[in-house]
Amino acid sequence: DSGVTQTPKHLITATGQRVTLRCSPRSGDLSVYWYQQSLDQGLQFLIQYYNGEERAKGNILERFSAQQFPDLHSELNLSSLELGDSALYFCASSEGLAGGGTDTQYFGPGTRLTVL
Amino acid sequence: DAKTTQPPSMDCAEGRAANLPCNHSTISGNEYVYWYRQIHSQGPQYIIHGLKNNETNEMASLIITEDRKSSTLILPHATLRDTAVYYCIVRVRDNYGQNFVFGPGTRLSVLP
């Protein structure tokens, strides 16, 4: 158990819909990262937040957005869903060196999204 | 971030050492080598990381060549539960954290 929790575990929805994935980082971790893993693309970085502020963006579609709240949990919002958005979505967290911690990332168990 | 090259797959007999190679010939001086593994569709699991010295923890050992252009992850006594995809990643360390760039990794099959 990495200490990172993600809900829900599974999500089945239809094209055109909107969903929200939730991530709670490990206690004390300030950085949260979102990754997408689809069969044909492997693990791809989407976006990172550090202490509530967006730090880096990867291959995140404009239909996707995220935020990190004051209690440090994060949500990934996916809208106008397409069949190709079906994937595993992982959240990871790390302390961050700035706070005197390590930058090792610990991953959650993921949310499996199926778009029908 | 420097790119890494790993063999797509490897087999290892249960109880034997599994040696997983990684080539990172364009690594720069401030880039660390990280190893993660992913068992089936679970979240990637941190194994070990290092800069230039060899490292060992309860899971594995990391051997980095003197020129830092390659490294080897060693699982000393592989078990069936070590069957997974192993990712070698190199990246700089950042005060606020930095994302990983995952390649296809090595699929290790531990055989009974």
PDB file of C-alpha atoms in Angstrom:
ATOM      1  CA  ASP A   1       0.000   0.000   0.000  1.00  0.00           C
ATOM      2  CA  SER A   2       1.613   3.231  -1.213  1.00  0.00           C
ATOM      3  CA  GLY A   3      -0.556   5.507   0.924  1.00  0.00           C
ATOM      4  CA  VAL A   4      -2.044   7.196  -2.149  1.00  0.00           C
ATOM      5  CA  THR A   5      -5.759   6.602  -2.563  1.00  0.00           C
ATOM      6  CA  GLN A   6      -7.855   6.994  -5.670  1.00  0.00           C
ATOM      7  CA  THR A   7     -11.586   6.847  -6.158  1.00  0.00           C
ATOM      8  CA  PRO A   8     -13.481   5.382  -7.822  1.00  0.00           C
ATOM      9  CA  LYS A   9     -11.694   2.154  -8.760  1.00  0.00           C
ATOM     10  CA  HIS A  10     -13.820   1.639 -11.830  1.00  0.00           C
ATOM     11  CA  LEU A  11     -15.938   4.028 -13.838  1.00  0.00           C
ATOM     12  CA  ILE A  12     -18.119   3.179 -16.809  1.00  0.00           C
ATOM     13  CA  THR A  13     -19.743   5.998 -18.711  1.00  0.00           C
ATOM     14  CA  ALA A  14     -20.941   6.993 -22.150  1.00  0.00           C
ATOM     15  CA  THR A  15     -19.403   9.171 -24.832  1.00  0.00           C
ATOM     16  CA  GLY A  16     -19.994  12.861 -24.332  1.00  0.00           C
ATOM     17  CA  GLN A  17     -20.256  12.578 -20.575  1.00  0.00           C
ATOM     18  CA  ARG A  18     -18.115  14.188 -17.878  1.00  0.00           C
ATOM     19  CA  VAL A  19     -16.441  12.442 -14.947  1.00  0.00           C
ATOM     20  CA  THR A  20     -14.299  13.403 -11.975  1.00  0.00           C
ATOM     21  CA  LEU A  21     -11.488  11.261 -10.616  1.00  0.00           C
ATOM     22  CA  ARG A  22     -10.241  11.882  -7.109  1.00  0.00           C
ATOM     23  CA  CYS A  23      -6.826  11.410  -5.545  1.00  0.00           C
ATOM     24  CA  SER A  24      -5.658  11.730  -1.946  1.00  0.00           C
ATOM     25  CA  PRO A  25      -1.882  11.964  -1.670  1.00  0.00           C
ATOM     26  CA  ARG A  26       0.242  10.426   1.059  1.00  0.00           C
ATOM     27  CA  SER A  27       0.237  12.364   4.278  1.00  0.00           C
ATOM     28  CA  GLY A  28       2.737  15.212   4.006  1.00  0.00           C
ATOM     29  CA  ASP A  29       3.175  15.027   0.241  1.00  0.00           C
ATOM     30  CA  LEU A  30       2.755  18.376  -1.494  1.00  0.00           C
ATOM     31  CA  SER A  31       3.113  17.290  -5.128  1.00  0.00           C
ATOM     32  CA  VAL A  32       0.429  15.420  -7.023  1.00  0.00           C
ATOM     33  CA  TYR A  33       0.856  14.015 -10.528  1.00  0.00           C
ATOM     34  CA  TRP A  34      -1.674  12.517 -12.914  1.00  0.00           C
ATOM     35  CA  TYR A  35      -0.766   9.887 -15.506  1.00  0.00           C
ATOM     36  CA  GLN A  36      -2.806   8.105 -18.144  1.00  0.00           C
ATOM     37  CA  GLN A  37      -2.120   4.565 -19.265  1.00  0.00           C
ATOM     38  CA  SER A  38      -3.837   3.276 -22.353  1.00  0.00           C
ATOM     39  CA  LEU A  39      -3.081   0.061 -24.211  1.00  0.00           C
ATOM     40  CA  ASP A  40      -1.399   1.722 -27.147  1.00  0.00           C
ATOM     41  CA  GLN A  41       0.289   4.673 -25.431  1.00  0.00           C
ATOM     42  CA  GLY A  42       1.831   3.332 -22.260  1.00  0.00           C
ATOM     43  CA  LEU A  43       2.141   5.543 -19.174  1.00  0.00           C
ATOM     44  CA  GLN A  44       1.901   9.221 -20.067  1.00  0.00           C
ATOM     45  CA  PHE A  45       2.217  12.218 -17.792  1.00  0.00           C
ATOM     46  CA  LEU A  46      -0.752  14.564 -17.808  1.00  0.00           C
ATOM     47  CA  ILE A  47      -0.287  17.274 -15.179  1.00  0.00           C
ATOM     48  CA  GLN A  48       1.396  18.101 -11.859  1.00  0.00           C
ATOM     49  CA  TYR A  49       0.392  20.281  -8.934  1.00  0.00           C
ATOM     50  CA  TYR A  50       2.555  21.414  -6.045  1.00  0.00           C
ATOM     51  CA  ASN A  51       0.855  22.799  -2.951  1.00  0.00           C
ATOM     52  CA  GLY A  52      -2.172  23.922  -4.915  1.00  0.00           C
ATOM     53  CA  GLU A  53      -0.351  25.438  -7.875  1.00  0.00           C
ATOM     54  CA  GLU A  54       0.011  23.902 -11.315  1.00  0.00           C
ATOM     55  CA  ARG A  55       3.686  23.055 -11.896  1.00  0.00           C
ATOM     56  CA  ALA A  56       3.882  21.186 -15.159  1.00  0.00           C
ATOM     57  CA  LYS A  57       1.705  20.038 -18.021  1.00  0.00           C
ATOM     58  CA  GLY A  58       2.229  17.050 -20.234  1.00  0.00           C
ATOM     59  CA  ASN A  59       0.018  15.545 -22.892  1.00  0.00           C
ATOM     60  CA  ILE A  60      -3.220  16.713 -21.343  1.00  0.00           C
ATOM     61  CA  LEU A  61      -6.130  17.385 -23.654  1.00  0.00           C
ATOM     62  CA  GLU A  62      -8.058  20.641 -23.422  1.00  0.00           C
ATOM     63  CA  ARG A  63     -11.126  18.595 -22.482  1.00  0.00           C
ATOM     64  CA  PHE A  64      -9.293  17.534 -19.337  1.00  0.00           C
ATOM     65  CA  SER A  65      -8.594  19.714 -16.325  1.00  0.00           C
ATOM     66  CA  ALA A  66      -7.352  19.234 -12.810  1.00  0.00           C
ATOM     67  CA  GLN A  67      -6.983  21.052  -9.547  1.00  0.00           C
ATOM     68  CA  GLN A  68      -5.415  20.569  -6.150  1.00  0.00           C
ATOM     69  CA  PHE A  69      -7.377  21.711  -3.144  1.00  0.00           C
ATOM     70  CA  PRO A  70      -6.143  23.307   0.116  1.00  0.00           C
ATOM     71  CA  ASP A  71      -6.254  19.924   1.838  1.00  0.00           C
ATOM     72  CA  LEU A  72      -3.936  18.734  -0.996  1.00  0.00           C
ATOM     73  CA  HIS A  73      -6.295  16.220  -2.540  1.00  0.00           C
ATOM     74  CA  SER A  74      -6.627  16.503  -6.275  1.00  0.00           C
ATOM     75  CA  GLU A  75      -9.320  15.955  -8.850  1.00  0.00           C
ATOM     76  CA  LEU A  76      -8.989  15.221 -12.542  1.00  0.00           C
ATOM     77  CA  ASN A  77     -11.997  16.278 -14.602  1.00  0.00           C
ATOM     78  CA  LEU A  78     -12.571  14.642 -17.970  1.00  0.00           C
ATOM     79  CA  SER A  79     -15.306  16.060 -20.182  1.00  0.00           C
ATOM     80  CA  SER A  80     -16.849  15.378 -23.589  1.00  0.00           C
ATOM     81  CA  LEU A  81     -15.572  11.863 -23.217  1.00  0.00           C
ATOM     82  CA  GLU A  82     -14.574   9.859 -26.272  1.00  0.00           C
ATOM     83  CA  LEU A  83     -14.004   6.139 -26.726  1.00  0.00           C
ATOM     84  CA  GLY A  84     -10.278   6.791 -26.853  1.00  0.00           C
ATOM     85  CA  ASP A  85     -10.290   8.198 -23.325  1.00  0.00           C
ATOM     86  CA  SER A  86     -10.798   4.695 -21.966  1.00  0.00           C
ATOM     87  CA  ALA A  87      -7.685   4.054 -19.912  1.00  0.00           C
ATOM     88  CA  LEU A  88      -6.199   3.637 -16.480  1.00  0.00           C
ATOM     89  CA  TYR A  89      -5.631   6.932 -14.714  1.00  0.00           C
ATOM     90  CA  PHE A  90      -2.991   6.980 -12.016  1.00  0.00           C
ATOM     91  CA  CYS A  91      -2.266   9.582  -9.422  1.00  0.00           C
ATOM     92  CA  ALA A  92       1.128   9.825  -7.768  1.00  0.00           C
ATOM     93  CA  SER A  93       2.433  12.013  -4.968  1.00  0.00           C
ATOM     94  CA  SER A  94       5.789  13.102  -3.623  1.00  0.00           C
ATOM     95  CA  GLU A  95       7.054  15.275  -0.800  1.00  0.00           C
ATOM     96  CA  GLY A  96       9.177  17.617  -2.868  1.00  0.00           C
ATOM     97  CA  LEU A  97      12.764  18.526  -2.045  1.00  0.00           C
ATOM     98  CA  ALA A  98      11.788  22.118  -1.261  1.00  0.00           C
ATOM     99  CA  GLY A  99      10.184  20.939   1.954  1.00  0.00           C
ATOM    100  CA  GLY A 100      13.185  18.895   2.938  1.00  0.00           C
ATOM    101  CA  GLY A 101      11.681  15.661   1.727  1.00  0.00           C
ATOM    102  CA  THR A 102      12.423  13.297  -1.118  1.00  0.00           C
ATOM    103  CA  ASP A 103      11.039  13.502  -4.626  1.00  0.00           C
ATOM    104  CA  THR A 104      10.291   9.802  -4.940  1.00  0.00           C
ATOM    105  CA  GLN A 105       6.851   9.394  -6.451  1.00  0.00           C
ATOM    106  CA  TYR A 106       4.392   6.926  -4.958  1.00  0.00           C
ATOM    107  CA  PHE A 107       1.532   5.800  -7.155  1.00  0.00           C
ATOM    108  CA  GLY A 108      -2.055   5.069  -6.286  1.00  0.00           C
ATOM    109  CA  PRO A 109      -3.952   1.971  -7.453  1.00  0.00           C
ATOM    110  CA  GLY A 110      -5.545   3.820 -10.348  1.00  0.00           C
ATOM    111  CA  THR A 111      -9.025   4.406 -11.726  1.00  0.00           C
ATOM    112  CA  ARG A 112     -10.091   2.326 -14.706  1.00  0.00           C
ATOM    113  CA  LEU A 113     -12.272   4.427 -16.982  1.00  0.00           C
ATOM    114  CA  THR A 114     -14.355   2.744 -19.647  1.00  0.00           C
ATOM    115  CA  VAL A 115     -16.167   4.941 -22.145  1.00  0.00           C
ATOM    116  CA  LEU A 116     -18.902   3.151 -24.093  1.00  0.00           C
TER     117      LEU A 116
ATOM    118  CA  ASP B   1      15.242  13.942 -19.797  1.00  0.00           C
ATOM    119  CA  ALA B   2      17.653  11.362 -21.169  1.00  0.00           C
ATOM    120  CA  LYS B   3      16.155   8.432 -22.986  1.00  0.00           C
ATOM    121  CA  THR B   4      16.638   4.896 -21.815  1.00  0.00           C
ATOM    122  CA  THR B   5      16.808   1.624 -23.677  1.00  0.00           C
ATOM    123  CA  GLN B   6      15.696  -1.645 -22.100  1.00  0.00           C
ATOM    124  CA  PRO B   7      15.181  -5.117 -23.547  1.00  0.00           C
ATOM    125  CA  PRO B   8      11.469  -5.671 -24.158  1.00  0.00           C
ATOM    126  CA  SER B   9      11.340  -8.935 -22.250  1.00  0.00           C
ATOM    127  CA  MET B  10      13.385 -11.292 -20.078  1.00  0.00           C
ATOM    128  CA  ASP B  11      12.867 -14.595 -18.332  1.00  0.00           C
ATOM    129  CA  CYS B  12      14.326 -15.634 -15.007  1.00  0.00           C
ATOM    130  CA  ALA B  13      14.075 -18.880 -13.049  1.00  0.00           C
ATOM    131  CA  GLU B  14      12.480 -18.637  -9.630  1.00  0.00           C
ATOM    132  CA  GLY B  15      15.089 -18.313  -6.884  1.00  0.00           C
ATOM    133  CA  ARG B  16      17.776 -17.058  -9.235  1.00  0.00           C
ATOM    134  CA  ALA B  17      18.994 -13.479  -9.531  1.00  0.00           C
ATOM    135  CA  ALA B  18      17.255 -11.341 -12.120  1.00  0.00           C
ATOM    136  CA  ASN B  19      19.567  -8.814 -13.763  1.00  0.00           C
ATOM    137  CA  LEU B  20      17.727  -6.144 -15.718  1.00  0.00           C
ATOM    138  CA  PRO B  21      19.895  -3.866 -17.868  1.00  0.00           C
ATOM    139  CA  CYS B  22      19.229  -0.291 -18.851  1.00  0.00           C
ATOM    140  CA  ASN B  23      21.166   1.857 -21.275  1.00  0.00           C
ATOM    141  CA  HIS B  24      21.161   5.621 -20.738  1.00  0.00           C
ATOM    142  CA  SER B  25      24.144   6.721 -22.769  1.00  0.00           C
ATOM    143  CA  THR B  26      23.060  10.370 -22.984  1.00  0.00           C
ATOM    144  CA  ILE B  27      22.535  10.831 -19.248  1.00  0.00           C
ATOM    145  CA  SER B  28      23.736  14.162 -17.896  1.00  0.00           C
ATOM    146  CA  GLY B  29      25.586  14.760 -14.670  1.00  0.00           C
ATOM    147  CA  ASN B  30      22.577  15.841 -12.646  1.00  0.00           C
ATOM    148  CA  GLU B  31      20.223  13.093 -13.746  1.00  0.00           C
ATOM    149  CA  TYR B  32      19.322  10.262 -11.424  1.00  0.00           C
ATOM    150  CA  VAL B  33      18.411   6.710 -12.414  1.00  0.00           C
ATOM    151  CA  TYR B  34      15.086   5.450 -11.055  1.00  0.00           C
ATOM    152  CA  TRP B  35      13.554   2.004 -11.254  1.00  0.00           C
ATOM    153  CA  TYR B  36       9.860   1.277 -10.924  1.00  0.00           C
ATOM    154  CA  ARG B  37       7.836  -1.811 -11.644  1.00  0.00           C
ATOM    155  CA  GLN B  38       4.215  -2.407 -12.546  1.00  0.00           C
ATOM    156  CA  ILE B  39       2.564  -5.667 -11.670  1.00  0.00           C
ATOM    157  CA  HIS B  40      -0.319  -6.338 -14.044  1.00  0.00           C
ATOM    158  CA  SER B  41      -2.431  -3.148 -14.044  1.00  0.00           C
ATOM    159  CA  GLN B  42      -1.528  -1.985 -10.565  1.00  0.00           C
ATOM    160  CA  GLY B  43       0.053   1.399  -9.910  1.00  0.00           C
ATOM    161  CA  PRO B  44       3.794   1.557 -10.572  1.00  0.00           C
ATOM    162  CA  GLN B  45       5.839   0.645  -7.523  1.00  0.00           C
ATOM    163  CA  TYR B  46       9.044   2.422  -6.576  1.00  0.00           C
ATOM    164  CA  ILE B  47      12.056   0.112  -6.325  1.00  0.00           C
ATOM    165  CA  ILE B  48      15.254   2.102  -6.038  1.00  0.00           C
ATOM    166  CA  HIS B  49      17.157   5.084  -7.381  1.00  0.00           C
ATOM    167  CA  GLY B  50      20.735   6.343  -7.555  1.00  0.00           C
ATOM    168  CA  LEU B  51      23.084   8.947  -8.982  1.00  0.00           C
ATOM    169  CA  LYS B  52      26.480   7.319  -9.359  1.00  0.00           C
ATOM    170  CA  ASN B  53      27.110   5.021  -6.423  1.00  0.00           C
ATOM    171  CA  ASN B  54      25.701   1.556  -6.244  1.00  0.00           C
ATOM    172  CA  GLU B  55      22.618   1.349  -4.075  1.00  0.00           C
ATOM    173  CA  THR B  56      20.907  -1.457  -2.205  1.00  0.00           C
ATOM    174  CA  ASN B  57      17.641  -1.656  -0.326  1.00  0.00           C
ATOM    175  CA  GLU B  58      15.351  -4.424   0.841  1.00  0.00           C
ATOM    176  CA  MET B  59      13.959  -4.938  -2.646  1.00  0.00           C
ATOM    177  CA  ALA B  60      16.911  -4.741  -4.979  1.00  0.00           C
ATOM    178  CA  SER B  61      20.387  -3.520  -5.834  1.00  0.00           C
ATOM    179  CA  LEU B  62      21.250  -0.898  -8.413  1.00  0.00           C
ATOM    180  CA  ILE B  63      24.613  -1.052 -10.126  1.00  0.00           C
ATOM    181  CA  ILE B  64      25.580   2.030 -12.148  1.00  0.00           C
ATOM    182  CA  THR B  65      28.633   1.900 -14.395  1.00  0.00           C
ATOM    183  CA  GLU B  66      31.439   4.330 -13.723  1.00  0.00           C
ATOM    184  CA  ASP B  67      30.672   6.346 -16.858  1.00  0.00           C
ATOM    185  CA  ARG B  68      26.974   6.276 -15.855  1.00  0.00           C
ATOM    186  CA  LYS B  69      25.931   5.279 -19.354  1.00  0.00           C
ATOM    187  CA  SER B  70      24.222   2.122 -18.185  1.00  0.00           C
ATOM    188  CA  SER B  71      22.867   0.461 -15.081  1.00  0.00           C
ATOM    189  CA  THR B  72      21.591  -2.900 -13.903  1.00  0.00           C
ATOM    190  CA  LEU B  73      18.790  -3.626 -11.492  1.00  0.00           C
ATOM    191  CA  ILE B  74      19.367  -6.827  -9.560  1.00  0.00           C
ATOM    192  CA  LEU B  75      16.620  -8.772  -7.833  1.00  0.00           C
ATOM    193  CA  PRO B  76      18.757 -11.209  -5.825  1.00  0.00           C
ATOM    194  CA  HIS B  77      16.267 -14.069  -5.447  1.00  0.00           C
ATOM    195  CA  ALA B  78      13.420 -13.651  -7.881  1.00  0.00           C
ATOM    196  CA  THR B  79      10.005 -15.017  -6.947  1.00  0.00           C
ATOM    197  CA  LEU B  80       6.881 -15.488  -9.028  1.00  0.00           C
ATOM    198  CA  ARG B  81       5.546 -12.264  -7.507  1.00  0.00           C
ATOM    199  CA  ASP B  82       8.377 -10.357  -9.169  1.00  0.00           C
ATOM    200  CA  THR B  83       6.804 -10.960 -12.568  1.00  0.00           C
ATOM    201  CA  ALA B  84       6.113  -7.423 -13.784  1.00  0.00           C
ATOM    202  CA  VAL B  85       7.088  -4.701 -16.214  1.00  0.00           C
ATOM    203  CA  TYR B  86      10.215  -2.919 -14.988  1.00  0.00           C
ATOM    204  CA  TYR B  87      10.823   0.696 -15.951  1.00  0.00           C
ATOM    205  CA  CYS B  88      14.188   2.428 -15.915  1.00  0.00           C
ATOM    206  CA  ILE B  89      13.829   6.217 -15.907  1.00  0.00           C
ATOM    207  CA  VAL B  90      16.387   8.979 -15.747  1.00  0.00           C
ATOM    208  CA  ARG B  91      15.553  12.485 -14.675  1.00  0.00           C
ATOM    209  CA  VAL B  92      16.852  15.471 -12.797  1.00  0.00           C
ATOM    210  CA  ARG B  93      15.708  16.137  -9.292  1.00  0.00           C
ATOM    211  CA  ASP B  94      13.661  19.242  -8.766  1.00  0.00           C
ATOM    212  CA  ASN B  95      12.713  21.088  -5.597  1.00  0.00           C
ATOM    213  CA  TYR B  96       9.040  20.736  -6.399  1.00  0.00           C
ATOM    214  CA  GLY B  97       9.145  17.347  -8.062  1.00  0.00           C
ATOM    215  CA  GLN B  98       9.282  16.445 -11.709  1.00  0.00           C
ATOM    216  CA  ASN B  99       7.240  14.019 -13.741  1.00  0.00           C
ATOM    217  CA  PHE B 100       8.570  10.745 -15.050  1.00  0.00           C
ATOM    218  CA  VAL B 101       8.809   9.865 -18.721  1.00  0.00           C
ATOM    219  CA  PHE B 102       8.048   6.159 -18.952  1.00  0.00           C
ATOM    220  CA  GLY B 103       9.299   4.022 -21.808  1.00  0.00           C
ATOM    221  CA  PRO B 104       7.952   0.574 -22.673  1.00  0.00           C
ATOM    222  CA  GLY B 105      10.077  -1.093 -19.958  1.00  0.00           C
ATOM    223  CA  THR B 106      11.169  -4.720 -19.655  1.00  0.00           C
ATOM    224  CA  ARG B 107       8.584  -7.413 -19.104  1.00  0.00           C
ATOM    225  CA  LEU B 108      10.182  -9.835 -16.634  1.00  0.00           C
ATOM    226  CA  SER B 109       8.688 -13.275 -16.385  1.00  0.00           C
ATOM    227  CA  VAL B 110       9.802 -15.339 -13.408  1.00  0.00           C
ATOM    228  CA  LEU B 111       9.357 -18.993 -14.251  1.00  0.00           C
ATOM    229  CA  PRO B 112       8.796 -21.808 -11.732  1.00  0.00           C
TER     230      PRO B 112
END
